[in-house]
Amino acid sequence: MAKLLQDSCNQDAIFSKFSHSSPANGGNGTHSYSNNSSYQRLFANVERDKIDQEIAHNFEIQKLSSSSPSNTLVLADMGCATGPNTFGTMQHIVNSMKRTFQSVCPTSPLPEFQVFFNDQTTNDFNTLFQSMPEDRDYFAAGVAGSFHRRLFPTSSVQFMHSSYAVHWLSRIPEEVLDEQSPAWNKGKIHYLGATETVAAAYSAQYAKDMGNFLRARAEELVEGGIMVIITSGNPDGVSAAGLPSGLLYNLLASTLMDMSKEGLVSEAEVDSFNLPIYITCPAEMRQLVEENGHFSIERMELTAPTTWIEGAVDTREWIDHIRAAMEGIFTNHFGNDPNIIDQIFERVTHKLEPYNEEVNSKLHEKVQLFVVLKRI
Ligand SMILES: C[S@@+](CC[C@H](N)C(=O)[O-])C[C@H]1O[C@@H](n2cnc3c(N)ncnc32)[C@H](O)[C@@H]1O
């Protein structure tokens, strides 16, 4: 036990030194995640029927609930932010489990449900708890800490969910920030559109992070437990540079360079700024899961998350969503002078406007990876 606690403290020290620790914007204000996250909600909702199918046909609900002494099923949402998306998703999963349970064992009492909401310690958990639906039919608790490490006791969770969270890297790869390294990413803020060396450094960091994530979840999930991951994805062997996110990151880089020429931010600050975001592909995810060895891959597919969009995406609304999810990365690096931060997002909105048609022509690309893993 002492060793476990010591390891956990060492991990805390390591994570606090390097973690990007920039949660989605808290509160309920203009730039809050709670008011600017309908895209992520609608993206994830595209997968709801598939989640229902997995619960109905793949989740051994009777066995899993009866093996718990209190007839309780434990669920967790990893990287939940402040809501409301997490509430809709977790209630949907609970409802789906109840339906399945009633059809499998109609005469048995329903299990109780406990839902853990996880995010980084700096997440606005006050807003999360204050906005929690009163009519929920599960017990709720928050779990603060990085999902790249252990967060739950051994074999204590039956169902894990994570949407639009595991694409966040725990840190920017060291070599990308090192002026002496061939992977130094001067003039860019991401691997998309950068050199292959930079892309390789990001990919290696993602492998470390997903390795840690899968190792921790493998210990926490019971045998037969299911984990659903929804994340940004890209077809095997195709670069995401030509997709709207690639365009956005390039225009953000050119915005920052404009601002450094005008003396609003320093060139050194721009050179050392990179986005800790990684877009995986099915082959890479498969390899990482196989290396872990504790999960069977029940489903892994790319889907088009924007089938619900009728007409065109509005550039300002898109950037408002990006800002609500990413602003912390910018304030951590450039400081929280609202003038500078407002200018970054205002300028990039203007830079993107001429590309509106191009962005909209790519809306129905398959850029969402849906993964269902089962603990074996
Ligand atoms: C874009 S939000 C997605 C929130 C929600 N899942 C949804 O679909 O609307 C990404 C969330 O992942 C969280 N996150 C990123 N890295 C994390 C980590 N290492 N541990 C826990 N949460 C993390 C962020 O703090 C942020 O709140």
Short mmCIF file of C-alpha atoms and ligand atoms in Angstrom, two decimals:
data_model
loop_
_atom_site.label_atom_id
_atom_site.label_comp_id
_atom_site.label_asym_id
_atom_site.label_seq_id
_atom_site.Cartn_x
_atom_site.Cartn_y
_atom_site.Cartn_z
CA MET A 1 0.00 0.00 0.00
CA ALA A 2 2.80 2.44 0.96
CA LYS A 3 4.48 1.71 -2.38
CA LEU A 4 1.21 2.36 -4.23
CA LEU A 5 0.75 5.70 -2.44
CA GLN A 6 4.37 6.66 -3.06
CA ASP A 7 4.07 5.82 -6.78
CA SER A 8 0.88 7.84 -6.92
CA CYS A 9 2.61 10.86 -5.26
CA ASN A 10 5.55 10.60 -7.66
CA GLN A 11 3.09 10.52 -10.54
CA ASP A 12 1.38 13.64 -9.13
CA ALA A 13 4.71 15.48 -9.07
CA ILE A 14 5.47 14.45 -12.64
CA PHE A 15 2.01 15.36 -13.88
CA SER A 16 1.92 18.76 -12.15
CA LYS A 17 5.29 19.65 -13.69
CA PHE A 18 4.43 18.75 -17.26
CA SER A 19 0.65 18.46 -17.58
CA HIS A 20 -0.92 20.94 -19.98
CA SER A 21 -3.74 21.12 -17.39
CA SER A 22 -5.98 23.38 -19.42
CA PRO A 23 -9.53 22.25 -18.98
CA ALA A 24 -12.43 23.54 -21.03
CA ASN A 25 -13.66 27.01 -20.03
CA GLY A 26 -15.70 26.91 -16.81
CA GLY A 27 -18.77 28.84 -15.69
CA ASN A 28 -21.81 29.78 -17.74
CA GLY A 29 -20.51 32.91 -19.46
CA THR A 30 -20.18 33.89 -23.12
CA HIS A 31 -17.05 31.79 -23.71
CA SER A 32 -17.93 28.92 -21.35
CA TYR A 33 -17.83 25.32 -22.49
CA SER A 34 -21.33 24.80 -21.13
CA ASN A 35 -22.61 27.40 -23.62
CA ASN A 36 -20.33 26.45 -26.51
CA SER A 37 -20.25 22.68 -26.73
CA SER A 38 -23.30 21.75 -28.79
CA TYR A 39 -21.03 20.59 -31.65
CA GLN A 40 -19.27 18.05 -29.43
CA ARG A 41 -22.68 16.93 -28.10
CA LEU A 42 -24.14 16.43 -31.57
CA PHE A 43 -20.94 14.75 -32.82
CA ALA A 44 -21.07 12.21 -29.97
CA ASN A 45 -24.83 11.71 -30.33
CA VAL A 46 -24.23 10.27 -33.81
CA GLU A 47 -22.89 7.16 -31.98
CA ARG A 48 -25.83 6.68 -29.58
CA ASP A 49 -27.54 3.83 -31.42
CA LYS A 50 -24.24 1.96 -31.56
CA ILE A 51 -23.79 2.40 -27.80
CA ASP A 52 -27.31 1.00 -27.28
CA GLN A 53 -26.45 -2.01 -29.45
CA GLU A 54 -23.25 -2.66 -27.47
CA ILE A 55 -25.13 -2.46 -24.14
CA ALA A 56 -27.88 -4.76 -25.43
CA HIS A 57 -25.66 -7.40 -27.03
CA ASN A 58 -22.20 -7.14 -25.53
CA PHE A 59 -22.53 -5.91 -21.94
CA GLU A 60 -23.34 -8.86 -19.68
CA ILE A 61 -25.59 -6.80 -17.49
CA GLN A 62 -27.07 -9.52 -15.32
CA LYS A 63 -23.70 -11.06 -14.51
CA LEU A 64 -22.01 -7.72 -13.92
CA SER A 65 -24.69 -6.30 -11.65
CA SER A 66 -25.19 -9.50 -9.66
CA SER A 67 -21.45 -9.74 -8.98
CA SER A 68 -21.64 -6.41 -7.13
CA PRO A 69 -22.64 -6.92 -3.44
CA SER A 70 -24.93 -3.86 -3.58
CA ASN A 71 -26.41 -4.66 -7.00
CA THR A 72 -24.82 -1.47 -8.31
CA LEU A 73 -23.39 -0.74 -11.73
CA VAL A 74 -20.53 1.75 -11.70
CA LEU A 75 -19.99 4.01 -14.71
CA ALA A 76 -17.41 6.72 -15.38
CA ASP A 77 -17.10 9.52 -17.91
CA MET A 78 -13.44 10.37 -18.51
CA GLY A 79 -12.85 14.05 -19.40
CA CYS A 80 -16.39 15.21 -18.66
CA ALA A 81 -15.76 19.03 -18.62
CA THR A 82 -18.57 21.06 -17.02
CA GLY A 83 -21.67 19.70 -18.72
CA PRO A 84 -24.26 19.60 -20.11
CA ASN A 85 -22.95 17.04 -22.63
CA THR A 86 -21.76 14.58 -20.01
CA PHE A 87 -25.17 14.54 -18.27
CA GLY A 88 -27.05 13.75 -21.48
CA THR A 89 -24.62 10.99 -22.39
CA MET A 90 -24.45 9.33 -18.99
CA GLN A 91 -28.23 9.45 -18.54
CA HIS A 92 -28.59 7.93 -22.00
CA ILE A 93 -26.26 5.08 -21.02
CA VAL A 94 -28.11 4.50 -17.72
CA ASN A 95 -31.47 4.43 -19.54
CA SER A 96 -30.10 2.03 -22.12
CA MET A 97 -28.79 -0.28 -19.35
CA LYS A 98 -32.16 -0.20 -17.56
CA ARG A 99 -33.97 -1.18 -20.75
CA THR A 100 -31.54 -4.00 -21.37
CA PHE A 101 -31.76 -5.22 -17.78
CA GLN A 102 -35.55 -5.24 -17.86
CA SER A 103 -35.61 -7.25 -21.05
CA VAL A 104 -33.03 -9.76 -19.76
CA CYS A 105 -34.42 -10.22 -16.24
CA PRO A 106 -37.89 -8.66 -16.08
CA THR A 107 -38.69 -9.97 -12.60
CA SER A 108 -35.46 -8.91 -10.86
CA PRO A 109 -35.05 -5.56 -9.11
CA LEU A 110 -33.19 -3.01 -11.24
CA PRO A 111 -29.58 -2.39 -10.25
CA GLU A 112 -28.63 0.98 -8.81
CA PHE A 113 -26.28 3.18 -10.81
CA GLN A 114 -23.32 5.23 -9.71
CA VAL A 115 -21.72 7.65 -12.17
CA PHE A 116 -18.26 9.13 -11.65
CA PHE A 117 -17.50 12.35 -13.52
CA ASN A 118 -13.78 12.68 -14.16
CA ASP A 119 -11.75 15.61 -15.36
CA GLN A 120 -8.51 17.39 -14.52
CA THR A 121 -8.21 18.97 -11.07
CA THR A 122 -8.44 22.44 -12.64
CA ASN A 123 -11.81 21.65 -14.27
CA ASP A 124 -14.74 23.76 -13.02
CA PHE A 125 -16.37 21.03 -10.91
CA ASN A 126 -18.54 23.67 -9.14
CA THR A 127 -20.35 24.42 -12.39
CA LEU A 128 -20.57 20.68 -13.09
CA PHE A 129 -22.25 19.93 -9.75
CA GLN A 130 -24.44 23.05 -9.77
CA SER A 131 -25.88 22.19 -13.16
CA MET A 132 -26.36 18.49 -12.53
CA PRO A 133 -29.93 17.48 -13.49
CA GLU A 134 -32.12 17.08 -10.40
CA ASP A 135 -34.16 14.28 -11.93
CA ARG A 136 -31.14 12.01 -12.52
CA ASP A 137 -31.57 8.45 -11.41
CA TYR A 138 -27.99 7.65 -10.51
CA PHE A 139 -25.65 8.47 -7.64
CA ALA A 140 -23.10 11.05 -8.80
CA ALA A 141 -19.54 11.82 -7.72
CA GLY A 142 -16.62 13.77 -9.16
CA VAL A 143 -13.15 12.29 -9.60
CA ALA A 144 -10.50 14.95 -10.12
CA GLY A 145 -7.20 13.99 -11.71
CA SER A 146 -5.55 13.11 -14.97
CA PHE A 147 -6.94 10.06 -16.72
CA HIS A 148 -3.39 9.19 -17.72
CA ARG A 149 -3.03 7.59 -14.31
CA ARG A 150 -5.03 5.40 -11.91
CA LEU A 151 -8.19 7.05 -10.60
CA PHE A 152 -10.34 4.15 -9.35
CA PRO A 153 -9.76 1.04 -7.24
CA THR A 154 -8.90 -2.24 -8.94
CA SER A 155 -11.82 -3.91 -10.80
CA SER A 156 -14.38 -1.40 -9.55
CA VAL A 157 -15.93 0.06 -12.72
CA GLN A 158 -18.22 -1.76 -15.17
CA PHE A 159 -18.57 0.82 -17.94
CA MET A 160 -16.28 3.67 -19.01
CA HIS A 161 -17.05 6.36 -21.53
CA SER A 162 -14.88 9.13 -22.94
CA SER A 163 -15.75 11.58 -25.68
CA TYR A 164 -13.58 14.26 -27.21
CA ALA A 165 -11.00 14.01 -24.43
CA VAL A 166 -8.26 11.44 -25.21
CA HIS A 167 -7.02 13.54 -28.14
CA TRP A 168 -5.52 15.91 -25.52
CA LEU A 169 -1.87 15.10 -24.95
CA SER A 170 -0.52 15.27 -21.41
CA ARG A 171 2.30 17.51 -22.64
CA ILE A 172 4.04 18.87 -25.73
CA PRO A 173 6.83 16.46 -26.75
CA GLU A 174 10.14 17.78 -25.42
CA GLU A 175 11.97 17.74 -28.77
CA VAL A 176 9.30 19.93 -30.41
CA LEU A 177 10.30 22.69 -27.96
CA ASP A 178 14.05 22.14 -28.26
CA GLU A 179 15.79 24.63 -30.58
CA GLN A 180 18.66 22.17 -31.07
CA SER A 181 16.38 19.34 -32.15
CA PRO A 182 15.39 18.58 -35.77
CA ALA A 183 11.82 18.42 -34.37
CA TRP A 184 11.88 22.06 -33.22
CA ASN A 185 8.55 23.39 -34.51
CA LYS A 186 9.43 27.01 -35.27
CA GLY A 187 6.72 28.91 -37.10
CA LYS A 188 4.08 26.20 -36.56
CA ILE A 189 1.87 25.40 -33.63
CA HIS A 190 0.94 21.82 -34.41
CA TYR A 191 2.20 18.76 -36.28
CA LEU A 192 -0.36 19.13 -39.07
CA GLY A 193 1.46 20.95 -41.84
CA ALA A 194 4.80 20.57 -39.99
CA THR A 195 7.72 18.23 -40.71
CA GLU A 196 7.53 14.44 -40.37
CA THR A 197 9.91 14.64 -37.40
CA VAL A 198 7.42 16.82 -35.54
CA ALA A 199 4.57 14.48 -36.46
CA ALA A 200 6.62 11.51 -35.21
CA ALA A 201 7.27 13.27 -31.88
CA TYR A 202 3.54 13.92 -31.42
CA SER A 203 2.70 10.34 -32.35
CA ALA A 204 5.24 9.01 -29.81
CA GLN A 205 3.72 11.23 -27.11
CA TYR A 206 0.24 9.99 -27.99
CA ALA A 207 1.46 6.39 -27.74
CA LYS A 208 2.82 7.11 -24.23
CA ASP A 209 -0.37 8.84 -23.14
CA MET A 210 -2.77 6.25 -24.56
CA GLY A 211 -0.50 3.54 -23.14
CA ASN A 212 -0.90 5.07 -19.67
CA PHE A 213 -4.64 5.60 -20.20
CA LEU A 214 -5.25 2.01 -21.28
CA ARG A 215 -3.04 0.56 -18.51
CA ALA A 216 -4.96 2.47 -15.85
CA ARG A 217 -8.40 1.61 -17.29
CA ALA A 218 -7.42 -2.06 -17.63
CA GLU A 219 -6.81 -2.20 -13.88
CA GLU A 220 -9.99 -0.32 -13.00
CA LEU A 221 -12.48 -2.09 -15.26
CA VAL A 222 -13.93 -5.41 -14.16
CA GLU A 223 -13.54 -8.40 -16.46
CA GLY A 224 -16.28 -8.06 -19.10
CA GLY A 225 -16.44 -4.30 -18.50
CA ILE A 226 -16.89 -2.10 -21.56
CA MET A 227 -15.12 1.11 -22.56
CA VAL A 228 -16.45 3.42 -25.26
CA ILE A 229 -14.03 5.99 -26.70
CA ILE A 230 -15.13 8.72 -29.09
CA THR A 231 -12.28 10.85 -30.36
CA SER A 232 -11.00 12.78 -33.35
CA GLY A 233 -9.91 10.36 -36.05
CA ASN A 234 -8.58 10.15 -39.53
CA PRO A 235 -8.48 7.38 -42.16
CA ASP A 236 -5.32 5.22 -42.09
CA GLY A 237 -2.49 6.65 -44.16
CA VAL A 238 -4.20 9.98 -44.85
CA SER A 239 -2.97 13.23 -43.32
CA ALA A 240 -5.54 15.39 -41.54
CA ALA A 241 -3.64 18.46 -42.79
CA GLY A 242 -6.20 19.00 -45.57
CA LEU A 243 -9.14 18.84 -43.18
CA PRO A 244 -10.69 21.90 -41.51
CA SER A 245 -8.68 21.37 -38.29
CA GLY A 246 -5.41 21.44 -40.30
CA LEU A 247 -6.46 24.71 -41.93
CA LEU A 248 -7.47 26.15 -38.56
CA TYR A 249 -4.13 25.34 -36.90
CA ASN A 250 -2.19 26.88 -39.81
CA LEU A 251 -4.26 30.04 -39.66
CA LEU A 252 -3.87 30.21 -35.89
CA ALA A 253 -0.08 30.01 -36.38
CA SER A 254 -0.16 32.81 -38.95
CA THR A 255 -2.38 34.90 -36.63
CA LEU A 256 0.17 34.55 -33.84
CA MET A 257 3.02 35.46 -36.18
CA ASP A 258 1.12 38.59 -37.31
CA MET A 259 0.63 39.52 -33.67
CA SER A 260 4.32 38.99 -32.91
CA LYS A 261 5.30 41.27 -35.83
CA GLU A 262 3.03 43.92 -34.31
CA GLY A 263 4.71 43.45 -30.92
CA LEU A 264 1.55 42.13 -29.22
CA VAL A 265 3.22 38.84 -28.32
CA SER A 266 6.91 37.96 -28.50
CA GLU A 267 8.41 35.80 -31.26
CA ALA A 268 9.92 33.51 -28.62
CA GLU A 269 6.46 32.98 -27.13
CA VAL A 270 5.08 32.02 -30.54
CA ASP A 271 8.01 29.72 -31.28
CA SER A 272 7.47 27.85 -28.02
CA PHE A 273 3.71 27.53 -28.43
CA ASN A 274 2.20 24.23 -29.65
CA LEU A 275 -1.22 22.69 -29.36
CA PRO A 276 -1.31 19.44 -27.32
CA ILE A 277 -3.84 17.78 -29.62
CA TYR A 278 -3.44 14.55 -31.56
CA ILE A 279 -5.68 13.00 -34.19
CA THR A 280 -5.29 9.25 -34.31
CA CYS A 281 -6.31 6.70 -36.96
CA PRO A 282 -7.81 3.20 -36.62
CA ALA A 283 -4.51 1.37 -37.34
CA GLU A 284 -2.66 3.33 -34.66
CA MET A 285 -5.42 2.91 -32.07
CA ARG A 286 -5.60 -0.82 -32.84
CA GLN A 287 -1.85 -1.18 -32.33
CA LEU A 288 -1.97 0.64 -28.99
CA VAL A 289 -4.85 -1.50 -27.74
CA GLU A 290 -3.11 -4.69 -28.89
CA GLU A 291 0.14 -3.64 -27.18
CA ASN A 292 -1.83 -3.18 -23.97
CA GLY A 293 -3.20 -6.71 -24.30
CA HIS A 294 -6.06 -6.44 -21.78
CA PHE A 295 -8.92 -5.53 -24.12
CA SER A 296 -10.68 -7.10 -27.06
CA ILE A 297 -11.64 -4.65 -29.79
CA GLU A 298 -15.39 -5.03 -30.19
CA ARG A 299 -15.84 -2.16 -32.59
CA MET A 300 -13.61 0.41 -34.23
CA GLU A 301 -14.92 2.62 -36.99
CA LEU A 302 -14.70 6.08 -38.43
CA THR A 303 -17.91 8.05 -38.78
CA ALA A 304 -18.90 11.41 -40.17
CA PRO A 305 -19.90 13.35 -37.04
CA THR A 306 -21.55 16.25 -38.82
CA THR A 307 -24.36 14.51 -40.66
CA TRP A 308 -26.81 16.59 -38.56
CA ILE A 309 -25.59 19.88 -40.05
CA GLU A 310 -28.06 21.25 -42.53
CA GLY A 311 -26.68 24.10 -44.59
CA ALA A 312 -23.33 25.60 -43.75
CA VAL A 313 -21.25 25.81 -40.60
CA ASP A 314 -20.91 29.34 -39.30
CA THR A 315 -17.23 30.27 -38.89
CA ARG A 316 -17.80 32.38 -35.77
CA GLU A 317 -19.81 29.64 -34.07
CA TRP A 318 -17.08 27.11 -34.90
CA ILE A 319 -14.37 29.34 -33.42
CA ASP A 320 -16.52 29.97 -30.32
CA HIS A 321 -16.56 26.19 -29.78
CA ILE A 322 -12.80 25.97 -30.33
CA ARG A 323 -12.22 28.86 -27.92
CA ALA A 324 -14.39 27.31 -25.18
CA ALA A 325 -12.41 24.06 -25.40
CA MET A 326 -8.90 25.50 -25.93
CA GLU A 327 -8.69 29.00 -24.48
CA GLY A 328 -6.85 27.74 -21.38
CA ILE A 329 -3.95 26.54 -23.55
CA PHE A 330 -3.55 30.08 -24.89
CA THR A 331 -3.93 31.89 -21.54
CA ASN A 332 -1.47 29.48 -19.88
CA HIS A 333 1.11 30.40 -22.49
CA PHE A 334 0.40 34.01 -23.50
CA GLY A 335 -1.08 35.25 -20.21
CA ASN A 336 -4.68 36.16 -19.58
CA ASP A 337 -4.78 39.70 -20.96
CA PRO A 338 -8.31 39.54 -22.43
CA ASN A 339 -7.25 41.92 -25.21
CA ILE A 340 -4.65 39.49 -26.54
CA ILE A 341 -6.84 36.42 -26.19
CA ASP A 342 -9.85 38.16 -27.81
CA GLN A 343 -7.62 39.27 -30.68
CA ILE A 344 -6.28 35.78 -31.33
CA PHE A 345 -9.77 34.32 -31.77
CA GLU A 346 -11.22 37.39 -33.52
CA ARG A 347 -8.36 37.52 -36.03
CA VAL A 348 -8.49 33.82 -36.82
CA THR A 349 -12.26 34.07 -37.37
CA HIS A 350 -11.61 36.75 -40.02
CA LYS A 351 -8.78 34.74 -41.58
CA LEU A 352 -11.06 31.70 -41.87
CA GLU A 353 -14.00 33.49 -43.47
CA PRO A 354 -12.66 33.30 -47.06
CA TYR A 355 -12.29 29.51 -46.59
CA ASN A 356 -15.93 29.02 -45.56
CA GLU A 357 -16.84 27.19 -48.76
CA GLU A 358 -13.77 24.92 -48.53
CA VAL A 359 -14.53 24.09 -44.88
CA ASN A 360 -18.16 23.30 -45.69
CA SER A 361 -17.20 21.12 -48.65
CA LYS A 362 -15.36 18.84 -46.18
CA LEU A 363 -18.08 18.64 -43.56
CA HIS A 364 -19.11 15.09 -44.22
CA GLU A 365 -15.65 13.54 -43.98
CA LYS A 366 -15.29 10.60 -41.59
CA VAL A 367 -13.29 12.28 -38.85
CA GLN A 368 -14.67 10.70 -35.69
CA LEU A 369 -13.22 7.48 -34.32
CA PHE A 370 -15.67 5.29 -32.40
CA VAL A 371 -14.08 2.52 -30.37
CA VAL A 372 -15.63 -0.12 -28.12
CA LEU A 373 -13.24 -2.18 -25.99
CA LYS A 374 -14.04 -5.05 -23.66
CA ARG A 375 -11.87 -5.93 -20.66
CA ILE A 376 -10.77 -9.54 -21.07
C1 LIG B 1 -13.56 19.10 -25.30
S1 LIG B 1 -13.82 18.67 -23.64
C2 LIG B 1 -14.96 17.33 -23.84
C3 LIG B 1 -15.93 17.26 -22.71
C4 LIG B 1 -17.03 16.22 -22.85
N1 LIG B 1 -16.51 14.87 -22.82
C5 LIG B 1 -17.83 16.42 -24.10
O1 LIG B 1 -17.85 15.52 -24.95
O2 LIG B 1 -18.43 17.47 -24.23
C6 LIG B 1 -12.32 17.79 -23.23
C7 LIG B 1 -12.18 17.58 -21.74
O3 LIG B 1 -11.16 16.60 -21.52
C8 LIG B 1 -10.48 16.96 -20.36
N2 LIG B 1 -9.16 16.34 -20.30
C9 LIG B 1 -8.11 16.54 -21.14
N3 LIG B 1 -7.04 15.85 -20.70
C10 LIG B 1 -7.44 15.21 -19.57
C11 LIG B 1 -6.78 14.34 -18.66
N4 LIG B 1 -5.50 14.00 -18.84
N5 LIG B 1 -7.49 13.85 -17.62
C12 LIG B 1 -8.79 14.17 -17.44
N6 LIG B 1 -9.46 15.01 -18.27
C13 LIG B 1 -8.80 15.51 -19.33
C14 LIG B 1 -10.37 18.48 -20.47
O4 LIG B 1 -10.07 19.05 -19.21
C15 LIG B 1 -11.73 18.84 -21.02
O5 LIG B 1 -12.63 19.17 -19.99
#
